C-alpha positions as CSV (number, residue, x, y, z in Angstrom):
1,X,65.0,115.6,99.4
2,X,68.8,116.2,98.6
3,X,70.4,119.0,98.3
4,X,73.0,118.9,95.8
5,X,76.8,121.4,95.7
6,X,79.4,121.0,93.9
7,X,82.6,120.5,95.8
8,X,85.7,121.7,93.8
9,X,89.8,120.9,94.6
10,X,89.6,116.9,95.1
11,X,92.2,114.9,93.8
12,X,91.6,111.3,94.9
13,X,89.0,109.3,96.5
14,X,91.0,110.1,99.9
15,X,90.1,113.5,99.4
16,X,86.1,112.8,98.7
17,X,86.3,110.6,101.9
18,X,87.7,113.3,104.1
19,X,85.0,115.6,102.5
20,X,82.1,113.5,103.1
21,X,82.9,113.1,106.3
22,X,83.3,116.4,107.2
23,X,79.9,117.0,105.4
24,X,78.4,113.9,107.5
25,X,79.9,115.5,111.0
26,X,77.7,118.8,110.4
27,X,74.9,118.7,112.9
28,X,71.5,118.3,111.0
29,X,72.9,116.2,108.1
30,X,71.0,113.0,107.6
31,X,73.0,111.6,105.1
32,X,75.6,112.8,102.8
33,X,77.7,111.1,100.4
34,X,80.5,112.9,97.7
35,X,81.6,111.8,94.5
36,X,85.2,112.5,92.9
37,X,83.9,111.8,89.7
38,X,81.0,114.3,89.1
39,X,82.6,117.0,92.3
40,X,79.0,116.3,93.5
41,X,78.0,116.6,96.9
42,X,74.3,115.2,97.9
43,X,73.2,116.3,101.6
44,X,70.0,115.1,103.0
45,X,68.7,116.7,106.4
46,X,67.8,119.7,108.1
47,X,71.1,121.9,108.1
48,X,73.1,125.0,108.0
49,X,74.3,125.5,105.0
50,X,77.1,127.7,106.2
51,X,78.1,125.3,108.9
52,X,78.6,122.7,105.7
53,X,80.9,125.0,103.6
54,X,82.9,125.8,106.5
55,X,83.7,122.4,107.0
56,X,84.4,121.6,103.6
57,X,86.6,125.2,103.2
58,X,88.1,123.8,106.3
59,X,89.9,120.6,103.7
60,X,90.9,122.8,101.6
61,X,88.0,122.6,98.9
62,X,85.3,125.2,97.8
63,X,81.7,124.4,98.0
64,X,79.5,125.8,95.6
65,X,76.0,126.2,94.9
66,X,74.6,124.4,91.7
């Protein structure tokens, strides 16, 4: 199951990279991957969901609930 957020304020693909590994570095995220191109962020895994917007705030960006 994925848990989908949108992830608002990239500008390139450098900026989706530094996301999803922020996102990836969370502990109890399986898998995560981020997409410039639809501000789509899928998480799988057992997590905080907090713990994943701080780190994403943390870049710069805002992640919001779909």
């Amino acid at each position: 199951h994925y848990y989908i957020y949108k992830v608002r304020g990239m500008h390139c693909n450098h900026c989706a990279s530094n996301a999803q590994k922020a996102i990836a570095s969370v502990e109890g995220v399986a898998e995560a991957s981020v997409s410039l191109e639809t501000e789509e962020a899928r998480i799988q895994g057992t997590f905080d969901e907090e713990e994943v917007r701080r780190a994403v705030e943390a870049l710069g960006f805002k992640l919001e609930n779909v």
